[in-house]
Amino acid sequence: QEEAQRQQGTVEEKMASSSSVLLVAAVLAAVVWGAHGIPKVPPGPNITASPASYGNKWLDAKTTWYGKPTGAGPKDNGGACGYKEVDKAPFHGMTSCGNIPIFKDGRGCGSCFELKCTKPEACSGKPTIVTITDKNEEPIAPYHFDLSGHAFGSMAKKGEEQKLRDAGEVEIKFRRVKCKYPPGTKVNFHVEKSSNENYLALVIKFLQGDGDVVGVDIKQKGEDKWTELNESWGAVWRIDTPHKLIGPFSVRYTTEGGTKTTVEDVIPKGWKADTSYEAKGGY
């Protein structure tokens, strides 16, 4: 009987050991492989606004698409940057999610990229330009653009847009480019819906050039001191203060390339939440 108990104990120990090995293997597999058996690929270095990033060098990436076949991506035409109505001018649905080195925790919002594909046969090989308005975290390539259906189709030969979308995933070449919006496009300052007299949340969009924003300051009219806003999420910048935010406010924003722009009194006295204000003059 003692021998039988000893053998049973040995079997249980082996089973426990085997279970531990299987558990470790499963954990390692989860680290190396993503959902649906897709291997995880580490992200590439951040794509910055340095002169080298705006050069002629094309990098490799993968593209997918989401949303409606001819739509702008998200069902609400928004996205993780906090932009609204990306289906309308000046974005016109030519938008994309970016993975970690492209989205950059929101600091990549508004940046512009030129994309082109030569395979499959439906690809035109001609460059198309998209703006980053959303994020994705699918680890399928060092650089991954998850395009709107409309933007994905724009890489195709005329009349073969749906044929290209049917491919689902396409290898492309890409490079960062300066954003160039149509003449007359004004920089937009949107006061977010949650804002009140002690809390101001702001999204700045439609910037020519770098397109992105990495720093925001505001200044009350008649004062000399600039107050720095904090990053909230996506392209949203905010300030919490016990002092009433009356306005008008001048706004100073900085792009990743280091360009600083000051727009005087763009947020008026008596400003309202969920309202957009535009810069006057040549901004």
PDB file of C-alpha atoms in Angstrom:
ATOM      1  CA  GLN A   1       0.000   0.000   0.000  1.00  0.00           C
ATOM      2  CA  GLU A   2       2.884   2.401   0.847  1.00  0.00           C
ATOM      3  CA  GLU A   3       4.472   1.597  -2.526  1.00  0.00           C
ATOM      4  CA  ALA A   4       1.188   2.349  -4.328  1.00  0.00           C
ATOM      5  CA  GLN A   5       0.855   5.685  -2.500  1.00  0.00           C
ATOM      6  CA  ARG A   6       4.456   6.550  -3.366  1.00  0.00           C
ATOM      7  CA  GLN A   7       3.856   5.806  -7.048  1.00  0.00           C
ATOM      8  CA  GLN A   8       0.624   7.837  -7.022  1.00  0.00           C
ATOM      9  CA  GLY A   9       2.494  10.755  -5.470  1.00  0.00           C
ATOM     10  CA  THR A  10       5.169  10.538  -8.158  1.00  0.00           C
ATOM     11  CA  VAL A  11       2.520  10.599 -10.894  1.00  0.00           C
ATOM     12  CA  GLU A  12       0.837  13.664  -9.342  1.00  0.00           C
ATOM     13  CA  GLU A  13       4.182  15.465  -9.100  1.00  0.00           C
ATOM     14  CA  LYS A  14       4.896  14.754 -12.783  1.00  0.00           C
ATOM     15  CA  MET A  15       1.431  15.988 -13.743  1.00  0.00           C
ATOM     16  CA  ALA A  16       1.943  19.175 -11.709  1.00  0.00           C
ATOM     17  CA  SER A  17       5.350  19.674 -13.325  1.00  0.00           C
ATOM     18  CA  SER A  18       3.864  19.141 -16.796  1.00  0.00           C
ATOM     19  CA  SER A  19       1.100  21.647 -16.026  1.00  0.00           C
ATOM     20  CA  SER A  20       3.704  24.226 -14.958  1.00  0.00           C
ATOM     21  CA  VAL A  21       5.646  23.703 -18.175  1.00  0.00           C
ATOM     22  CA  LEU A  22       2.474  24.097 -20.252  1.00  0.00           C
ATOM     23  CA  LEU A  23       1.557  27.258 -18.341  1.00  0.00           C
ATOM     24  CA  VAL A  24       4.986  28.794 -18.930  1.00  0.00           C
ATOM     25  CA  ALA A  25       4.792  27.830 -22.594  1.00  0.00           C
ATOM     26  CA  ALA A  26       1.371  29.446 -22.892  1.00  0.00           C
ATOM     27  CA  VAL A  27       2.620  32.664 -21.277  1.00  0.00           C
ATOM     28  CA  LEU A  28       5.631  32.787 -23.603  1.00  0.00           C
ATOM     29  CA  ALA A  29       3.372  32.150 -26.575  1.00  0.00           C
ATOM     30  CA  ALA A  30       1.154  35.033 -25.523  1.00  0.00           C
ATOM     31  CA  VAL A  31       4.194  37.296 -25.421  1.00  0.00           C
ATOM     32  CA  VAL A  32       5.446  36.223 -28.846  1.00  0.00           C
ATOM     33  CA  TRP A  33       2.080  35.705 -30.541  1.00  0.00           C
ATOM     34  CA  GLY A  34      -0.885  38.031 -30.560  1.00  0.00           C
ATOM     35  CA  ALA A  35      -4.574  37.361 -31.035  1.00  0.00           C
ATOM     36  CA  HIS A  36      -5.654  34.948 -33.761  1.00  0.00           C
ATOM     37  CA  GLY A  37      -2.171  33.420 -33.928  1.00  0.00           C
ATOM     38  CA  ILE A  38      -0.596  36.549 -35.436  1.00  0.00           C
ATOM     39  CA  PRO A  39       3.077  36.880 -34.428  1.00  0.00           C
ATOM     40  CA  LYS A  40       3.881  40.017 -32.453  1.00  0.00           C
ATOM     41  CA  VAL A  41       6.421  42.297 -34.117  1.00  0.00           C
ATOM     42  CA  PRO A  42       8.267  44.922 -32.017  1.00  0.00           C
ATOM     43  CA  PRO A  43       7.513  48.535 -33.014  1.00  0.00           C
ATOM     44  CA  GLY A  44      10.109  50.531 -34.914  1.00  0.00           C
ATOM     45  CA  PRO A  45      11.806  53.761 -33.784  1.00  0.00           C
ATOM     46  CA  ASN A  46       9.549  56.823 -33.515  1.00  0.00           C
ATOM     47  CA  ILE A  47       8.983  58.747 -36.725  1.00  0.00           C
ATOM     48  CA  THR A  48       9.889  62.317 -35.742  1.00  0.00           C
ATOM     49  CA  ALA A  49       9.758  65.737 -37.377  1.00  0.00           C
ATOM     50  CA  SER A  50      13.514  65.834 -37.926  1.00  0.00           C
ATOM     51  CA  PRO A  51      14.888  66.911 -41.327  1.00  0.00           C
ATOM     52  CA  ALA A  52      15.887  63.291 -41.949  1.00  0.00           C
ATOM     53  CA  SER A  53      12.272  62.149 -41.531  1.00  0.00           C
ATOM     54  CA  TYR A  54      11.210  64.552 -44.265  1.00  0.00           C
ATOM     55  CA  GLY A  55      13.871  63.252 -46.656  1.00  0.00           C
ATOM     56  CA  ASN A  56      13.422  61.075 -49.705  1.00  0.00           C
ATOM     57  CA  LYS A  57      13.966  57.786 -47.867  1.00  0.00           C
ATOM     58  CA  TRP A  58      10.995  55.426 -48.037  1.00  0.00           C
ATOM     59  CA  LEU A  59      10.449  52.963 -45.193  1.00  0.00           C
ATOM     60  CA  ASP A  60       8.579  49.659 -45.143  1.00  0.00           C
ATOM     61  CA  ALA A  61       5.216  49.237 -43.425  1.00  0.00           C
ATOM     62  CA  LYS A  62       2.024  47.239 -43.513  1.00  0.00           C
ATOM     63  CA  THR A  63      -1.450  48.620 -44.043  1.00  0.00           C
ATOM     64  CA  THR A  64      -4.910  47.369 -43.175  1.00  0.00           C
ATOM     65  CA  TRP A  65      -8.217  49.212 -43.186  1.00  0.00           C
ATOM     66  CA  TYR A  66     -11.257  49.535 -40.929  1.00  0.00           C
ATOM     67  CA  GLY A  67     -14.759  50.946 -40.895  1.00  0.00           C
ATOM     68  CA  LYS A  68     -16.916  51.298 -43.977  1.00  0.00           C
ATOM     69  CA  PRO A  69     -15.304  50.541 -47.358  1.00  0.00           C
ATOM     70  CA  THR A  70     -15.602  54.166 -48.478  1.00  0.00           C
ATOM     71  CA  GLY A  71     -15.771  55.716 -44.999  1.00  0.00           C
ATOM     72  CA  ALA A  72     -13.399  57.678 -42.763  1.00  0.00           C
ATOM     73  CA  GLY A  73     -12.688  54.861 -40.286  1.00  0.00           C
ATOM     74  CA  PRO A  74     -14.408  55.214 -36.880  1.00  0.00           C
ATOM     75  CA  LYS A  75     -18.186  54.885 -36.771  1.00  0.00           C
ATOM     76  CA  ASP A  76     -18.414  58.298 -35.082  1.00  0.00           C
ATOM     77  CA  ASN A  77     -15.915  59.868 -37.522  1.00  0.00           C
ATOM     78  CA  GLY A  78     -13.668  60.643 -34.578  1.00  0.00           C
ATOM     79  CA  GLY A  79     -10.781  58.574 -33.202  1.00  0.00           C
ATOM     80  CA  ALA A  80      -8.187  58.399 -30.443  1.00  0.00           C
ATOM     81  CA  CYS A  81      -6.795  61.848 -31.242  1.00  0.00           C
ATOM     82  CA  GLY A  82     -10.023  63.519 -30.170  1.00  0.00           C
ATOM     83  CA  TYR A  83     -10.696  65.062 -33.581  1.00  0.00           C
ATOM     84  CA  LYS A  84     -14.296  65.345 -34.767  1.00  0.00           C
ATOM     85  CA  GLU A  85     -15.827  64.893 -38.220  1.00  0.00           C
ATOM     86  CA  VAL A  86     -12.720  63.483 -39.889  1.00  0.00           C
ATOM     87  CA  ASP A  87     -14.949  62.596 -42.836  1.00  0.00           C
ATOM     88  CA  LYS A  88     -15.312  66.305 -43.654  1.00  0.00           C
ATOM     89  CA  ALA A  89     -12.940  69.004 -44.909  1.00  0.00           C
ATOM     90  CA  PRO A  90     -10.045  69.324 -44.691  1.00  0.00           C
ATOM     91  CA  PHE A  91      -9.398  65.650 -43.829  1.00  0.00           C
ATOM     92  CA  HIS A  92     -12.053  64.300 -46.220  1.00  0.00           C
ATOM     93  CA  GLY A  93     -11.663  60.816 -44.734  1.00  0.00           C
ATOM     94  CA  MET A  94      -8.017  60.522 -45.838  1.00  0.00           C
ATOM     95  CA  THR A  95      -7.113  59.370 -42.355  1.00  0.00           C
ATOM     96  CA  SER A  96      -5.254  56.603 -40.571  1.00  0.00           C
ATOM     97  CA  CYS A  97      -4.517  54.961 -37.255  1.00  0.00           C
ATOM     98  CA  GLY A  98      -0.840  54.785 -36.410  1.00  0.00           C
ATOM     99  CA  ASN A  99       0.906  52.211 -34.246  1.00  0.00           C
ATOM    100  CA  ILE A 100       3.211  53.149 -31.337  1.00  0.00           C
ATOM    101  CA  PRO A 101       6.050  54.905 -33.248  1.00  0.00           C
ATOM    102  CA  ILE A 102       3.562  56.803 -35.415  1.00  0.00           C
ATOM    103  CA  PHE A 103       0.817  57.691 -32.912  1.00  0.00           C
ATOM    104  CA  LYS A 104       3.365  58.383 -30.132  1.00  0.00           C
ATOM    105  CA  ASP A 105       0.834  58.573 -27.268  1.00  0.00           C
ATOM    106  CA  GLY A 106      -1.033  61.285 -29.150  1.00  0.00           C
ATOM    107  CA  ARG A 107       1.936  63.415 -30.151  1.00  0.00           C
ATOM    108  CA  GLY A 108       1.714  61.978 -33.644  1.00  0.00           C
ATOM    109  CA  CYS A 109      -1.846  63.239 -34.075  1.00  0.00           C
ATOM    110  CA  GLY A 110      -2.140  65.539 -37.082  1.00  0.00           C
ATOM    111  CA  SER A 111       1.114  64.422 -38.724  1.00  0.00           C
ATOM    112  CA  CYS A 112       0.986  63.566 -42.421  1.00  0.00           C
ATOM    113  CA  PHE A 113       2.406  60.598 -44.325  1.00  0.00           C
ATOM    114  CA  GLU A 114       2.824  59.653 -47.946  1.00  0.00           C
ATOM    115  CA  LEU A 115       2.026  56.017 -48.745  1.00  0.00           C
ATOM    116  CA  LYS A 116       2.264  53.879 -51.872  1.00  0.00           C
ATOM    117  CA  CYS A 117       1.962  50.217 -52.813  1.00  0.00           C
ATOM    118  CA  THR A 118       2.975  48.187 -55.865  1.00  0.00           C
ATOM    119  CA  LYS A 119       1.567  44.789 -54.886  1.00  0.00           C
ATOM    120  CA  PRO A 120      -1.005  43.325 -55.348  1.00  0.00           C
ATOM    121  CA  GLU A 121      -1.801  44.127 -58.960  1.00  0.00           C
ATOM    122  CA  ALA A 122      -4.606  46.521 -57.976  1.00  0.00           C
ATOM    123  CA  CYS A 123      -2.044  48.952 -56.485  1.00  0.00           C
ATOM    124  CA  SER A 124      -1.425  52.066 -58.556  1.00  0.00           C
ATOM    125  CA  GLY A 125       2.108  52.680 -57.278  1.00  0.00           C
ATOM    126  CA  LYS A 126       1.235  56.369 -56.946  1.00  0.00           C
ATOM    127  CA  PRO A 127       1.667  58.108 -53.572  1.00  0.00           C
ATOM    128  CA  THR A 128      -1.321  59.172 -51.497  1.00  0.00           C
ATOM    129  CA  ILE A 129      -1.273  61.342 -48.352  1.00  0.00           C
ATOM    130  CA  VAL A 130      -3.029  60.572 -45.056  1.00  0.00           C
ATOM    131  CA  THR A 131      -3.281  62.289 -41.682  1.00  0.00           C
ATOM    132  CA  ILE A 132      -2.947  60.472 -38.345  1.00  0.00           C
ATOM    133  CA  THR A 133      -6.229  60.782 -36.443  1.00  0.00           C
ATOM    134  CA  ASP A 134      -6.439  57.483 -34.531  1.00  0.00           C
ATOM    135  CA  LYS A 135      -4.277  54.709 -33.052  1.00  0.00           C
ATOM    136  CA  ASN A 136      -3.917  50.949 -33.383  1.00  0.00           C
ATOM    137  CA  GLU A 137      -1.984  48.436 -31.314  1.00  0.00           C
ATOM    138  CA  GLU A 138      -1.875  45.420 -33.600  1.00  0.00           C
ATOM    139  CA  PRO A 139       1.765  44.248 -33.513  1.00  0.00           C
ATOM    140  CA  ILE A 140       1.939  43.017 -37.119  1.00  0.00           C
ATOM    141  CA  ALA A 141       4.873  45.177 -38.276  1.00  0.00           C
ATOM    142  CA  PRO A 142       7.352  47.745 -36.936  1.00  0.00           C
ATOM    143  CA  TYR A 143       5.217  50.359 -38.723  1.00  0.00           C
ATOM    144  CA  HIS A 144       1.502  49.773 -39.235  1.00  0.00           C
ATOM    145  CA  PHE A 145      -1.056  52.116 -40.775  1.00  0.00           C
ATOM    146  CA  ASP A 146      -4.679  51.089 -40.237  1.00  0.00           C
ATOM    147  CA  LEU A 147      -6.334  53.247 -42.865  1.00  0.00           C
ATOM    148  CA  SER A 148      -9.888  54.370 -43.385  1.00  0.00           C
ATOM    149  CA  GLY A 149     -11.568  52.413 -46.144  1.00  0.00           C
ATOM    150  CA  HIS A 150     -11.506  55.533 -48.320  1.00  0.00           C
ATOM    151  CA  ALA A 151      -7.773  56.114 -47.788  1.00  0.00           C
ATOM    152  CA  PHE A 152      -6.930  52.445 -48.409  1.00  0.00           C
ATOM    153  CA  GLY A 153      -8.825  52.520 -51.696  1.00  0.00           C
ATOM    154  CA  SER A 154      -6.940  55.652 -52.770  1.00  0.00           C
ATOM    155  CA  MET A 155      -3.780  53.550 -53.239  1.00  0.00           C
ATOM    156  CA  ALA A 156      -5.518  51.550 -55.974  1.00  0.00           C
ATOM    157  CA  LYS A 157      -5.768  51.958 -59.710  1.00  0.00           C
ATOM    158  CA  LYS A 158      -8.913  53.775 -60.746  1.00  0.00           C
ATOM    159  CA  GLY A 159     -11.859  51.429 -60.607  1.00  0.00           C
ATOM    160  CA  GLU A 160     -10.006  48.790 -58.572  1.00  0.00           C
ATOM    161  CA  GLU A 161     -10.461  50.302 -55.105  1.00  0.00           C
ATOM    162  CA  GLN A 162     -12.628  47.488 -53.775  1.00  0.00           C
ATOM    163  CA  LYS A 163     -10.338  44.880 -55.302  1.00  0.00           C
ATOM    164  CA  LEU A 164      -7.473  46.342 -53.278  1.00  0.00           C
ATOM    165  CA  ARG A 165      -9.592  46.532 -50.112  1.00  0.00           C
ATOM    166  CA  ASP A 166     -10.420  42.850 -50.586  1.00  0.00           C
ATOM    167  CA  ALA A 167      -6.686  42.105 -50.147  1.00  0.00           C
ATOM    168  CA  GLY A 168      -7.118  43.192 -46.510  1.00  0.00           C
ATOM    169  CA  GLU A 169      -3.441  43.624 -45.651  1.00  0.00           C
ATOM    170  CA  VAL A 170      -0.899  45.203 -47.987  1.00  0.00           C
ATOM    171  CA  GLU A 171       2.825  45.928 -47.738  1.00  0.00           C
ATOM    172  CA  ILE A 172       3.662  49.545 -48.539  1.00  0.00           C
ATOM    173  CA  LYS A 173       6.396  52.164 -48.626  1.00  0.00           C
ATOM    174  CA  PHE A 174       5.917  55.322 -46.576  1.00  0.00           C
ATOM    175  CA  ARG A 175       7.591  58.560 -45.541  1.00  0.00           C
ATOM    176  CA  ARG A 176       6.613  61.529 -43.410  1.00  0.00           C
ATOM    177  CA  VAL A 177       5.738  64.708 -45.302  1.00  0.00           C
ATOM    178  CA  LYS A 178       4.763  68.265 -44.432  1.00  0.00           C
ATOM    179  CA  CYS A 179       1.029  68.742 -44.102  1.00  0.00           C
ATOM    180  CA  LYS A 180      -0.368  70.996 -46.823  1.00  0.00           C
ATOM    181  CA  TYR A 181      -4.011  71.947 -46.412  1.00  0.00           C
ATOM    182  CA  PRO A 182      -5.989  73.804 -49.089  1.00  0.00           C
ATOM    183  CA  PRO A 183      -5.657  77.606 -49.237  1.00  0.00           C
ATOM    184  CA  GLY A 184      -7.951  79.278 -46.760  1.00  0.00           C
ATOM    185  CA  THR A 185      -7.765  76.468 -44.192  1.00  0.00           C
ATOM    186  CA  LYS A 186      -7.531  78.027 -40.732  1.00  0.00           C
ATOM    187  CA  VAL A 187      -5.946  76.499 -37.647  1.00  0.00           C
ATOM    188  CA  ASN A 188      -8.841  75.284 -35.500  1.00  0.00           C
ATOM    189  CA  PHE A 189      -8.997  75.580 -31.703  1.00  0.00           C
ATOM    190  CA  HIS A 190     -11.768  73.359 -30.331  1.00  0.00           C
ATOM    191  CA  VAL A 191     -12.832  73.830 -26.705  1.00  0.00           C
ATOM    192  CA  GLU A 192     -13.914  70.397 -25.518  1.00  0.00           C
ATOM    193  CA  LYS A 193     -17.407  69.618 -24.272  1.00  0.00           C
ATOM    194  CA  SER A 194     -16.277  69.013 -20.662  1.00  0.00           C
ATOM    195  CA  SER A 195     -14.722  72.473 -20.256  1.00  0.00           C
ATOM    196  CA  ASN A 196     -15.944  74.928 -17.623  1.00  0.00           C
ATOM    197  CA  GLU A 197     -14.735  78.058 -15.814  1.00  0.00           C
ATOM    198  CA  ASN A 198     -12.132  76.038 -13.856  1.00  0.00           C
ATOM    199  CA  TYR A 199     -11.223  73.479 -16.502  1.00  0.00           C
ATOM    200  CA  LEU A 200     -10.233  74.092 -20.093  1.00  0.00           C
ATOM    201  CA  ALA A 201      -9.580  71.256 -22.551  1.00  0.00           C
ATOM    202  CA  LEU A 202      -8.348  72.200 -26.005  1.00  0.00           C
ATOM    203  CA  VAL A 203      -7.683  70.462 -29.317  1.00  0.00           C
ATOM    204  CA  ILE A 204      -5.640  72.279 -31.968  1.00  0.00           C
ATOM    205  CA  LYS A 205      -5.840  70.932 -35.514  1.00  0.00           C
ATOM    206  CA  PHE A 206      -5.341  71.682 -39.224  1.00  0.00           C
ATOM    207  CA  LEU A 207      -1.730  72.817 -38.798  1.00  0.00           C
ATOM    208  CA  GLN A 208       0.334  73.303 -41.921  1.00  0.00           C
ATOM    209  CA  GLY A 209       3.851  71.851 -41.816  1.00  0.00           C
ATOM    210  CA  ASP A 210       4.554  69.404 -38.983  1.00  0.00           C
ATOM    211  CA  GLY A 211       0.829  69.042 -38.312  1.00  0.00           C
ATOM    212  CA  ASP A 212       1.329  67.858 -34.740  1.00  0.00           C
ATOM    213  CA  VAL A 213       1.343  69.632 -31.371  1.00  0.00           C
ATOM    214  CA  VAL A 214       3.773  68.818 -28.539  1.00  0.00           C
ATOM    215  CA  GLY A 215       3.214  71.812 -26.272  1.00  0.00           C
ATOM    216  CA  VAL A 216       0.459  74.353 -25.531  1.00  0.00           C
ATOM    217  CA  ASP A 217       0.430  77.504 -23.383  1.00  0.00           C
ATOM    218  CA  ILE A 218      -2.306  80.087 -22.829  1.00  0.00           C
ATOM    219  CA  LYS A 219      -2.215  83.684 -21.617  1.00  0.00           C
ATOM    220  CA  GLN A 220      -5.056  85.800 -20.240  1.00  0.00           C
ATOM    221  CA  LYS A 221      -5.435  89.145 -22.028  1.00  0.00           C
ATOM    222  CA  GLY A 222      -3.680  91.905 -20.100  1.00  0.00           C
ATOM    223  CA  GLU A 223      -1.289  89.511 -18.333  1.00  0.00           C
ATOM    224  CA  ASP A 224       2.351  88.722 -19.073  1.00  0.00           C
ATOM    225  CA  LYS A 225       2.527  85.174 -17.727  1.00  0.00           C
ATOM    226  CA  TRP A 226       2.021  82.148 -19.949  1.00  0.00           C
ATOM    227  CA  THR A 227       0.418  79.071 -18.357  1.00  0.00           C
ATOM    228  CA  GLU A 228       1.393  75.639 -19.614  1.00  0.00           C
ATOM    229  CA  LEU A 229      -1.339  73.116 -20.400  1.00  0.00           C
ATOM    230  CA  ASN A 230      -0.965  69.412 -19.611  1.00  0.00           C
ATOM    231  CA  GLU A 231      -1.423  66.539 -22.024  1.00  0.00           C
ATOM    232  CA  SER A 232      -4.740  64.830 -21.369  1.00  0.00           C
ATOM    233  CA  TRP A 233      -5.240  62.161 -24.052  1.00  0.00           C
ATOM    234  CA  GLY A 234      -4.762  61.998 -27.795  1.00  0.00           C
ATOM    235  CA  ALA A 235      -4.445  65.574 -29.064  1.00  0.00           C
ATOM    236  CA  VAL A 236      -6.323  67.028 -26.068  1.00  0.00           C
ATOM    237  CA  TRP A 237      -4.492  69.534 -23.825  1.00  0.00           C
ATOM    238  CA  ARG A 238      -5.986  70.725 -20.544  1.00  0.00           C
ATOM    239  CA  ILE A 239      -5.629  72.978 -17.526  1.00  0.00           C
ATOM    240  CA  ASP A 240      -7.269  72.633 -14.089  1.00  0.00           C
ATOM    241  CA  THR A 241      -7.257  75.766 -11.966  1.00  0.00           C
ATOM    242  CA  PRO A 242      -9.096  77.280  -8.960  1.00  0.00           C
ATOM    243  CA  HIS A 243      -9.075  80.597 -10.832  1.00  0.00           C
ATOM    244  CA  LYS A 244     -11.889  81.376 -13.233  1.00  0.00           C
ATOM    245  CA  LEU A 245     -10.948  81.023 -16.876  1.00  0.00           C
ATOM    246  CA  ILE A 246     -12.706  84.033 -18.329  1.00  0.00           C
ATOM    247  CA  GLY A 247     -10.762  84.951 -21.466  1.00  0.00           C
ATOM    248  CA  PRO A 248      -9.937  86.165 -23.933  1.00  0.00           C
ATOM    249  CA  PHE A 249      -6.894  83.911 -24.178  1.00  0.00           C
ATOM    250  CA  SER A 250      -3.946  83.912 -26.506  1.00  0.00           C
ATOM    251  CA  VAL A 251      -2.651  80.443 -27.363  1.00  0.00           C
ATOM    252  CA  ARG A 252       0.952  79.468 -28.062  1.00  0.00           C
ATOM    253  CA  TYR A 253       1.536  76.021 -29.531  1.00  0.00           C
ATOM    254  CA  THR A 254       4.726  74.144 -30.358  1.00  0.00           C
ATOM    255  CA  THR A 255       5.154  71.469 -33.022  1.00  0.00           C
ATOM    256  CA  GLU A 256       7.555  68.544 -32.839  1.00  0.00           C
ATOM    257  CA  GLY A 257       9.925  70.306 -35.210  1.00  0.00           C
ATOM    258  CA  GLY A 258      10.262  73.150 -32.680  1.00  0.00           C
ATOM    259  CA  THR A 259       8.108  75.753 -34.433  1.00  0.00           C
ATOM    260  CA  LYS A 260       6.304  78.012 -31.954  1.00  0.00           C
ATOM    261  CA  THR A 261       3.232  79.946 -33.048  1.00  0.00           C
ATOM    262  CA  THR A 262       1.295  82.498 -30.993  1.00  0.00           C
ATOM    263  CA  VAL A 263      -2.312  83.328 -31.851  1.00  0.00           C
ATOM    264  CA  GLU A 264      -3.595  86.392 -30.041  1.00  0.00           C
ATOM    265  CA  ASP A 265      -6.971  86.326 -28.277  1.00  0.00           C
ATOM    266  CA  VAL A 266      -8.209  83.292 -30.230  1.00  0.00           C
ATOM    267  CA  ILE A 267     -10.327  82.030 -27.304  1.00  0.00           C
ATOM    268  CA  PRO A 268     -12.747  84.924 -26.675  1.00  0.00           C
ATOM    269  CA  LYS A 269     -14.191  86.287 -23.479  1.00  0.00           C
ATOM    270  CA  GLY A 270     -17.303  84.302 -22.625  1.00  0.00           C
ATOM    271  CA  TRP A 271     -16.062  81.277 -24.583  1.00  0.00           C
ATOM    272  CA  LYS A 272     -18.312  78.237 -24.725  1.00  0.00           C
ATOM    273  CA  ALA A 273     -17.651  74.505 -24.346  1.00  0.00           C
ATOM    274  CA  ASP A 274     -17.922  72.247 -27.386  1.00  0.00           C
ATOM    275  CA  THR A 275     -17.154  75.181 -29.663  1.00  0.00           C
ATOM    276  CA  SER A 276     -14.484  75.738 -32.303  1.00  0.00           C
ATOM    277  CA  TYR A 277     -12.620  78.993 -32.757  1.00  0.00           C
ATOM    278  CA  GLU A 278     -10.418  79.877 -35.703  1.00  0.00           C
ATOM    279  CA  ALA A 279      -7.296  81.964 -35.914  1.00  0.00           C
ATOM    280  CA  LYS A 280      -7.590  85.196 -37.815  1.00  0.00           C
ATOM    281  CA  GLY A 281      -5.099  86.358 -40.391  1.00  0.00           C
ATOM    282  CA  GLY A 282      -2.663  83.955 -42.009  1.00  0.00           C
ATOM    283  CA  TYR A 283      -2.655  81.188 -39.403  1.00  0.00           C
TER     284      TYR A 283
END
